[in-house]
């Protein structure tokens, strides 16, 4: 079993007891940005009771008065999924480090319990779990696939991304809700617009596969997965049948590719602006069915926001608030934004009066930006995840809601995670292990405005 910590250090002058953990970007308390629901073993159903109004009418005596009805009760389900994190460490891996003198002796040398090495591993382990929770909480996607890099443009590979595919995080969940019209499109701001918001508009990649031949079958590989085309009657029917058979399956994958046909061609277009698609020429499997492929539209990714773009985003999001959401102005309503949006807004403020201080409150000794009294919560981790793990697609994002509307569920009786720590005498490894459950849900569709 590989060790969590290894080194190739040489001795100079080193402290025996001091150590420093390299900083990571995400170290915030999730309770400040979401609502944590605990003690959920599998799922929790939450009841929503409709509002009561329009019940007061003109007086009528006894049974001649018509009582009001119409209040409905609906439910939402918060489902949690099993997760596990484990690392192992052997004490001998620390030999030739000046701190080796703190190791135990003889057969116990492998056992780091009660030593500074246990403290170091534990601190790393717990920080990793915390950062993973925040990472998956926002970007977990049950359809997640690792990405194929084609000249800086990215497409799904067909291989499940186990770093993200356990449960649905807030961003995929919210985007799916807009795509399905569960959340009204009136509450969505499309910022993939040049001049107003972006310097470069993102474009969906599109490729066209042309089928040739008169019999048999051929495989068309779309984003790393092969799909079979079978000749039927003529090439137009063959292409149409391919769409009927495979389009829904492909659309349900990461990237939500749209597959259509025209004559003897199968057209594959990415479902997300800035995302690429990889499509192979039809490869003969039987008979003489085959073909070719060509790029119809090259994918283009977003670059930077225009000067003043963030201010324009905030103004437009303000205008898109529902009456229900406006009630929370000054009562917990927050903007959650990528660093790119936050920095762009600060530059606008600095250009206006030479400083953003006039638009910031002091919170816990730190300046807190705000727009029309609404705090701006800058999520540096979003920029890192979008760039490193999601190909830089939709790099500028903003969400306007309240923390109580974002639910993260866990199976613990509190939001703290217990760590199982033991020394295995058989493998002579120190084991650090955590098992827990987590999942997300949002409460009210009307308490959102999103921009991406």
mmCIF file with all atom_site columns, N, CA, C and O in Angstrom, residues 219-257:
data_model
loop_
_atom_site.group_PDB
_atom_site.id
_atom_site.type_symbol
_atom_site.label_atom_id
_atom_site.label_alt_id
_atom_site.label_comp_id
_atom_site.label_asym_id
_atom_site.label_entity_id
_atom_site.label_seq_id
_atom_site.pdbx_PDB_ins_code
_atom_site.Cartn_x
_atom_site.Cartn_y
_atom_site.Cartn_z
_atom_site.occupancy
_atom_site.B_iso_or_equiv
_atom_site.pdbx_formal_charge
_atom_site.auth_seq_id
_atom_site.auth_comp_id
_atom_site.auth_asym_id
_atom_site.auth_atom_id
_atom_site.pdbx_PDB_model_num
ATOM 1   N N  . UNK A 1 219 ? -19.842 1.487  -36.366 1.00 0.00 ? 219 UNK A N  1
ATOM 2   C CA . UNK A 1 219 ? -19.787 2.157  -35.061 1.00 0.00 ? 219 UNK A CA 1
ATOM 3   C C  . UNK A 1 219 ? -19.394 3.617  -35.227 1.00 0.00 ? 219 UNK A C  1
ATOM 4   O O  . UNK A 1 219 ? -18.413 3.928  -35.926 1.00 0.00 ? 219 UNK A O  1
ATOM 5   N N  . UNK A 1 220 ? -20.154 4.491  -34.588 1.00 0.00 ? 220 UNK A N  1
ATOM 6   C CA . UNK A 1 220 ? -19.789 5.906  -34.512 1.00 0.00 ? 220 UNK A CA 1
ATOM 7   C C  . UNK A 1 220 ? -19.439 6.184  -33.049 1.00 0.00 ? 220 UNK A C  1
ATOM 8   O O  . UNK A 1 220 ? -20.278 6.011  -32.161 1.00 0.00 ? 220 UNK A O  1
ATOM 9   N N  . UNK A 1 221 ? -18.202 6.591  -32.798 1.00 0.00 ? 221 UNK A N  1
ATOM 10  C CA . UNK A 1 221 ? -17.759 6.866  -31.433 1.00 0.00 ? 221 UNK A CA 1
ATOM 11  C C  . UNK A 1 221 ? -17.966 8.340  -31.118 1.00 0.00 ? 221 UNK A C  1
ATOM 12  O O  . UNK A 1 221 ? -17.404 9.211  -31.782 1.00 0.00 ? 221 UNK A O  1
ATOM 13  N N  . UNK A 1 222 ? -18.787 8.596  -30.124 1.00 0.00 ? 222 UNK A N  1
ATOM 14  C CA . UNK A 1 222 ? -19.118 9.959  -29.711 1.00 0.00 ? 222 UNK A CA 1
ATOM 15  C C  . UNK A 1 222 ? -18.619 10.165 -28.291 1.00 0.00 ? 222 UNK A C  1
ATOM 16  O O  . UNK A 1 222 ? -19.026 9.443  -27.374 1.00 0.00 ? 222 UNK A O  1
ATOM 17  N N  . UNK A 1 223 ? -17.718 11.102 -28.133 1.00 0.00 ? 223 UNK A N  1
ATOM 18  C CA . UNK A 1 223 ? -17.139 11.394 -26.813 1.00 0.00 ? 223 UNK A CA 1
ATOM 19  C C  . UNK A 1 223 ? -16.699 10.118 -26.092 1.00 0.00 ? 223 UNK A C  1
ATOM 20  O O  . UNK A 1 223 ? -17.035 9.880  -24.936 1.00 0.00 ? 223 UNK A O  1
ATOM 21  N N  . UNK A 1 224 ? -15.953 9.294  -26.816 1.00 0.00 ? 224 UNK A N  1
ATOM 22  C CA . UNK A 1 224 ? -15.316 8.127  -26.211 1.00 0.00 ? 224 UNK A CA 1
ATOM 23  C C  . UNK A 1 224 ? -16.154 6.876  -26.117 1.00 0.00 ? 224 UNK A C  1
ATOM 24  O O  . UNK A 1 224 ? -15.663 5.837  -25.690 1.00 0.00 ? 224 UNK A O  1
ATOM 25  N N  . UNK A 1 225 ? -17.422 6.915  -26.493 1.00 0.00 ? 225 UNK A N  1
ATOM 26  C CA . UNK A 1 225 ? -18.306 5.753  -26.409 1.00 0.00 ? 225 UNK A CA 1
ATOM 27  C C  . UNK A 1 225 ? -18.809 5.408  -27.811 1.00 0.00 ? 225 UNK A C  1
ATOM 28  O O  . UNK A 1 225 ? -19.261 6.290  -28.548 1.00 0.00 ? 225 UNK A O  1
ATOM 29  N N  . UNK A 1 226 ? -18.750 4.110  -28.175 1.00 0.00 ? 226 UNK A N  1
ATOM 30  C CA . UNK A 1 226 ? -19.183 3.668  -29.498 1.00 0.00 ? 226 UNK A CA 1
ATOM 31  C C  . UNK A 1 226 ? -20.678 3.362  -29.514 1.00 0.00 ? 226 UNK A C  1
ATOM 32  O O  . UNK A 1 226 ? -21.201 2.706  -28.607 1.00 0.00 ? 226 UNK A O  1
ATOM 33  N N  . UNK A 1 227 ? -21.355 3.815  -30.590 1.00 0.00 ? 227 UNK A N  1
ATOM 34  C CA . UNK A 1 227 ? -22.783 3.578  -30.776 1.00 0.00 ? 227 UNK A CA 1
ATOM 35  C C  . UNK A 1 227 ? -22.977 2.976  -32.167 1.00 0.00 ? 227 UNK A C  1
ATOM 36  O O  . UNK A 1 227 ? -22.390 3.446  -33.152 1.00 0.00 ? 227 UNK A O  1
ATOM 37  N N  . UNK A 1 228 ? -23.795 1.943  -32.241 1.00 0.00 ? 228 UNK A N  1
ATOM 38  C CA . UNK A 1 228 ? -23.931 1.166  -33.471 1.00 0.00 ? 228 UNK A CA 1
ATOM 39  C C  . UNK A 1 228 ? -25.003 1.739  -34.389 1.00 0.00 ? 228 UNK A C  1
ATOM 40  O O  . UNK A 1 228 ? -26.137 2.001  -33.963 1.00 0.00 ? 228 UNK A O  1
ATOM 41  N N  . UNK A 1 229 ? -24.640 1.933  -35.648 1.00 0.00 ? 229 UNK A N  1
ATOM 42  C CA . UNK A 1 229 ? -25.586 2.295  -36.701 1.00 0.00 ? 229 UNK A CA 1
ATOM 43  C C  . UNK A 1 229 ? -25.846 1.047  -37.541 1.00 0.00 ? 229 UNK A C  1
ATOM 44  O O  . UNK A 1 229 ? -24.916 0.338  -37.913 1.00 0.00 ? 229 UNK A O  1
ATOM 45  N N  . UNK A 1 230 ? -27.103 0.770  -37.853 1.00 0.00 ? 230 UNK A N  1
ATOM 46  C CA . UNK A 1 230 ? -27.495 -0.421 -38.609 1.00 0.00 ? 230 UNK A CA 1
ATOM 47  C C  . UNK A 1 230 ? -28.243 -0.001 -39.865 1.00 0.00 ? 230 UNK A C  1
ATOM 48  O O  . UNK A 1 230 ? -29.220 0.764  -39.788 1.00 0.00 ? 230 UNK A O  1
ATOM 49  N N  . UNK A 1 231 ? -27.787 -0.501 -41.004 1.00 0.00 ? 231 UNK A N  1
ATOM 50  C CA . UNK A 1 231 ? -28.439 -0.121 -42.271 1.00 0.00 ? 231 UNK A CA 1
ATOM 51  C C  . UNK A 1 231 ? -29.884 -0.600 -42.292 1.00 0.00 ? 231 UNK A C  1
ATOM 52  O O  . UNK A 1 231 ? -30.199 -1.739 -41.928 1.00 0.00 ? 231 UNK A O  1
ATOM 53  N N  . UNK A 1 232 ? -30.774 0.313  -42.759 1.00 0.00 ? 232 UNK A N  1
ATOM 54  C CA . UNK A 1 232 ? -32.190 -0.015 -42.864 1.00 0.00 ? 232 UNK A CA 1
ATOM 55  C C  . UNK A 1 232 ? -32.792 0.775  -44.023 1.00 0.00 ? 232 UNK A C  1
ATOM 56  O O  . UNK A 1 232 ? -32.866 2.014  -43.972 1.00 0.00 ? 232 UNK A O  1
ATOM 57  N N  . UNK A 1 233 ? -33.164 0.096  -45.080 1.00 0.00 ? 233 UNK A N  1
ATOM 58  C CA . UNK A 1 233 ? -33.857 0.662  -46.246 1.00 0.00 ? 233 UNK A CA 1
ATOM 59  C C  . UNK A 1 233 ? -32.956 1.570  -47.081 1.00 0.00 ? 233 UNK A C  1
ATOM 60  O O  . UNK A 1 233 ? -32.661 1.290  -48.237 1.00 0.00 ? 233 UNK A O  1
ATOM 61  N N  . UNK A 1 234 ? -32.518 2.670  -46.495 1.00 0.00 ? 234 UNK A N  1
ATOM 62  C CA . UNK A 1 234 ? -31.608 3.593  -47.180 1.00 0.00 ? 234 UNK A CA 1
ATOM 63  C C  . UNK A 1 234 ? -30.811 4.356  -46.127 1.00 0.00 ? 234 UNK A C  1
ATOM 64  O O  . UNK A 1 234 ? -31.032 4.197  -44.921 1.00 0.00 ? 234 UNK A O  1
ATOM 65  N N  . UNK A 1 235 ? -29.886 5.200  -46.579 1.00 0.00 ? 235 UNK A N  1
ATOM 66  C CA . UNK A 1 235 ? -28.993 5.895  -45.629 1.00 0.00 ? 235 UNK A CA 1
ATOM 67  C C  . UNK A 1 235 ? -29.739 6.939  -44.802 1.00 0.00 ? 235 UNK A C  1
ATOM 68  O O  . UNK A 1 235 ? -29.390 7.185  -43.640 1.00 0.00 ? 235 UNK A O  1
ATOM 69  N N  . UNK A 1 236 ? -30.767 7.556  -45.381 1.00 0.00 ? 236 UNK A N  1
ATOM 70  C CA . UNK A 1 236 ? -31.565 8.529  -44.617 1.00 0.00 ? 236 UNK A CA 1
ATOM 71  C C  . UNK A 1 236 ? -32.274 7.842  -43.452 1.00 0.00 ? 236 UNK A C  1
ATOM 72  O O  . UNK A 1 236 ? -32.270 8.335  -42.318 1.00 0.00 ? 236 UNK A O  1
ATOM 73  N N  . UNK A 1 237 ? -32.857 6.688  -43.710 1.00 0.00 ? 237 UNK A N  1
ATOM 74  C CA . UNK A 1 237 ? -33.525 5.929  -42.647 1.00 0.00 ? 237 UNK A CA 1
ATOM 75  C C  . UNK A 1 237 ? -32.517 5.435  -41.623 1.00 0.00 ? 237 UNK A C  1
ATOM 76  O O  . UNK A 1 237 ? -32.782 5.449  -40.415 1.00 0.00 ? 237 UNK A O  1
ATOM 77  N N  . UNK A 1 238 ? -31.357 5.009  -42.111 1.00 0.00 ? 238 UNK A N  1
ATOM 78  C CA . UNK A 1 238 ? -30.311 4.514  -41.214 1.00 0.00 ? 238 UNK A CA 1
ATOM 79  C C  . UNK A 1 238 ? -29.873 5.594  -40.233 1.00 0.00 ? 238 UNK A C  1
ATOM 80  O O  . UNK A 1 238 ? -29.748 5.343  -39.022 1.00 0.00 ? 238 UNK A O  1
ATOM 81  N N  . UNK A 1 239 ? -29.651 6.804  -40.740 1.00 0.00 ? 239 UNK A N  1
ATOM 82  C CA . UNK A 1 239 ? -29.237 7.913  -39.869 1.00 0.00 ? 239 UNK A CA 1
ATOM 83  C C  . UNK A 1 239 ? -30.342 8.286  -38.895 1.00 0.00 ? 239 UNK A C  1
ATOM 84  O O  . UNK A 1 239 ? -30.096 8.538  -37.704 1.00 0.00 ? 239 UNK A O  1
ATOM 85  N N  . UNK A 1 240 ? -31.586 8.316  -39.369 1.00 0.00 ? 240 UNK A N  1
ATOM 86  C CA . UNK A 1 240 ? -32.714 8.657  -38.496 1.00 0.00 ? 240 UNK A CA 1
ATOM 87  C C  . UNK A 1 240 ? -32.888 7.613  -37.397 1.00 0.00 ? 240 UNK A C  1
ATOM 88  O O  . UNK A 1 240 ? -33.168 7.951  -36.241 1.00 0.00 ? 240 UNK A O  1
ATOM 89  N N  . UNK A 1 241 ? -32.715 6.330  -37.753 1.00 0.00 ? 241 UNK A N  1
ATOM 90  C CA . UNK A 1 241 ? -32.815 5.264  -36.749 1.00 0.00 ? 241 UNK A CA 1
ATOM 91  C C  . UNK A 1 241 ? -31.723 5.385  -35.696 1.00 0.00 ? 241 UNK A C  1
ATOM 92  O O  . UNK A 1 241 ? -31.942 5.080  -34.517 1.00 0.00 ? 241 UNK A O  1
ATOM 93  N N  . UNK A 1 242 ? -30.526 5.807  -36.125 1.00 0.00 ? 242 UNK A N  1
ATOM 94  C CA . UNK A 1 242 ? -29.427 6.004  -35.179 1.00 0.00 ? 242 UNK A CA 1
ATOM 95  C C  . UNK A 1 242 ? -29.819 7.035  -34.126 1.00 0.00 ? 242 UNK A C  1
ATOM 96  O O  . UNK A 1 242 ? -29.597 6.844  -32.929 1.00 0.00 ? 242 UNK A O  1
ATOM 97  N N  . UNK A 1 243 ? -30.444 8.108  -34.576 1.00 0.00 ? 243 UNK A N  1
ATOM 98  C CA . UNK A 1 243 ? -30.873 9.159  -33.653 1.00 0.00 ? 243 UNK A CA 1
ATOM 99  C C  . UNK A 1 243 ? -31.946 8.625  -32.713 1.00 0.00 ? 243 UNK A C  1
ATOM 100 O O  . UNK A 1 243 ? -31.892 8.844  -31.488 1.00 0.00 ? 243 UNK A O  1
ATOM 101 N N  . UNK A 1 244 ? -32.928 7.902  -33.260 1.00 0.00 ? 244 UNK A N  1
ATOM 102 C CA . UNK A 1 244 ? -34.003 7.353  -32.437 1.00 0.00 ? 244 UNK A CA 1
ATOM 103 C C  . UNK A 1 244 ? -33.456 6.425  -31.361 1.00 0.00 ? 244 UNK A C  1
ATOM 104 O O  . UNK A 1 244 ? -33.919 6.435  -30.210 1.00 0.00 ? 244 UNK A O  1
ATOM 105 N N  . UNK A 1 245 ? -32.457 5.627  -31.726 1.00 0.00 ? 245 UNK A N  1
ATOM 106 C CA . UNK A 1 245 ? -31.904 4.631  -30.808 1.00 0.00 ? 245 UNK A CA 1
ATOM 107 C C  . UNK A 1 245 ? -31.005 5.236  -29.746 1.00 0.00 ? 245 UNK A C  1
ATOM 108 O O  . UNK A 1 245 ? -31.053 4.833  -28.574 1.00 0.00 ? 245 UNK A O  1
ATOM 109 N N  . UNK A 1 246 ? -30.185 6.223  -30.116 1.00 0.00 ? 246 UNK A N  1
ATOM 110 C CA . UNK A 1 246 ? -29.104 6.647  -29.233 1.00 0.00 ? 246 UNK A CA 1
ATOM 111 C C  . UNK A 1 246 ? -29.187 8.083  -28.705 1.00 0.00 ? 246 UNK A C  1
ATOM 112 O O  . UNK A 1 246 ? -28.476 8.426  -27.750 1.00 0.00 ? 246 UNK A O  1
ATOM 113 N N  . UNK A 1 247 ? -30.019 8.940  -29.292 1.00 0.00 ? 247 UNK A N  1
ATOM 114 C CA . UNK A 1 247 ? -29.986 10.367 -28.934 1.00 0.00 ? 247 UNK A CA 1
ATOM 115 C C  . UNK A 1 247 ? -30.272 10.601 -27.459 1.00 0.00 ? 247 UNK A C  1
ATOM 116 O O  . UNK A 1 247 ? -29.584 11.405 -26.799 1.00 0.00 ? 247 UNK A O  1
ATOM 117 N N  . UNK A 1 248 ? -31.273 9.928  -26.899 1.00 0.00 ? 248 UNK A N  1
ATOM 118 C CA . UNK A 1 248 ? -31.625 10.159 -25.492 1.00 0.00 ? 248 UNK A CA 1
ATOM 119 C C  . UNK A 1 248 ? -30.503 9.716  -24.563 1.00 0.00 ? 248 UNK A C  1
ATOM 120 O O  . UNK A 1 248 ? -30.205 10.389 -23.562 1.00 0.00 ? 248 UNK A O  1
ATOM 121 N N  . UNK A 1 249 ? -29.872 8.592  -24.873 1.00 0.00 ? 249 UNK A N  1
ATOM 122 C CA . UNK A 1 249 ? -28.763 8.100  -24.051 1.00 0.00 ? 249 UNK A CA 1
ATOM 123 C C  . UNK A 1 249 ? -27.595 9.078  -24.071 1.00 0.00 ? 249 UNK A C  1
ATOM 124 O O  . UNK A 1 249 ? -26.988 9.363  -23.035 1.00 0.00 ? 249 UNK A O  1
ATOM 125 N N  . UNK A 1 250 ? -27.297 9.594  -25.252 1.00 0.00 ? 250 UNK A N  1
ATOM 126 C CA . UNK A 1 250 ? -26.173 10.530 -25.383 1.00 0.00 ? 250 UNK A CA 1
ATOM 127 C C  . UNK A 1 250 ? -26.499 11.855 -24.685 1.00 0.00 ? 250 UNK A C  1
ATOM 128 O O  . UNK A 1 250 ? -25.643 12.445 -24.015 1.00 0.00 ? 250 UNK A O  1
ATOM 129 N N  . UNK A 1 251 ? -27.745 12.308 -24.801 1.00 0.00 ? 251 UNK A N  1
ATOM 130 C CA . UNK A 1 251 ? -28.142 13.564 -24.150 1.00 0.00 ? 251 UNK A CA 1
ATOM 131 C C  . UNK A 1 251 ? -28.087 13.452 -22.635 1.00 0.00 ? 251 UNK A C  1
ATOM 132 O O  . UNK A 1 251 ? -27.896 14.457 -21.938 1.00 0.00 ? 251 UNK A O  1
ATOM 133 N N  . UNK A 1 252 ? -28.252 12.233 -22.097 1.00 0.00 ? 252 UNK A N  1
ATOM 134 C CA . UNK A 1 252 ? -28.227 12.043 -20.647 1.00 0.00 ? 252 UNK A CA 1
ATOM 135 C C  . UNK A 1 252 ? -26.816 11.994 -20.098 1.00 0.00 ? 252 UNK A C  1
ATOM 136 O O  . UNK A 1 252 ? -26.623 12.032 -18.879 1.00 0.00 ? 252 UNK A O  1
ATOM 137 N N  . UNK A 1 253 ? -25.817 11.936 -20.978 1.00 0.00 ? 253 UNK A N  1
ATOM 138 C CA . UNK A 1 253 ? -24.427 11.925 -20.521 1.00 0.00 ? 253 UNK A CA 1
ATOM 139 C C  . UNK A 1 253 ? -23.970 13.344 -20.180 1.00 0.00 ? 253 UNK A C  1
ATOM 140 O O  . UNK A 1 253 ? -24.654 14.336 -20.443 1.00 0.00 ? 253 UNK A O  1
ATOM 141 N N  . UNK A 1 254 ? -22.778 13.413 -19.590 1.00 0.00 ? 254 UNK A N  1
ATOM 142 C CA . UNK A 1 254 ? -22.195 14.713 -19.299 1.00 0.00 ? 254 UNK A CA 1
ATOM 143 C C  . UNK A 1 254 ? -22.069 15.521 -20.591 1.00 0.00 ? 254 UNK A C  1
ATOM 144 O O  . UNK A 1 254 ? -21.650 15.012 -21.628 1.00 0.00 ? 254 UNK A O  1
ATOM 145 N N  . UNK A 1 255 ? -22.424 16.787 -20.534 1.00 0.00 ? 255 UNK A N  1
ATOM 146 C CA . UNK A 1 255 ? -22.337 17.651 -21.702 1.00 0.00 ? 255 UNK A CA 1
ATOM 147 C C  . UNK A 1 255 ? -23.626 17.775 -22.466 1.00 0.00 ? 255 UNK A C  1
ATOM 148 O O  . UNK A 1 255 ? -23.788 18.676 -23.293 1.00 0.00 ? 255 UNK A O  1
ATOM 149 N N  . UNK A 1 256 ? -24.593 16.842 -22.239 1.00 0.00 ? 256 UNK A N  1
ATOM 150 C CA . UNK A 1 256 ? -25.928 16.923 -22.824 1.00 0.00 ? 256 UNK A CA 1
ATOM 151 C C  . UNK A 1 256 ? -25.896 17.150 -24.335 1.00 0.00 ? 256 UNK A C  1
ATOM 152 O O  . UNK A 1 256 ? -26.581 18.033 -24.874 1.00 0.00 ? 256 UNK A O  1
ATOM 153 N N  . UNK A 1 257 ? -25.085 16.354 -25.039 1.00 0.00 ? 257 UNK A N  1
ATOM 154 C CA . UNK A 1 257 ? -24.969 16.499 -26.487 1.00 0.00 ? 257 UNK A CA 1
ATOM 155 C C  . UNK A 1 257 ? -26.314 16.262 -27.166 1.00 0.00 ? 257 UNK A C  1
ATOM 156 O O  . UNK A 1 257 ? -27.084 15.386 -26.781 1.00 0.00 ? 257 UNK A O  1
#
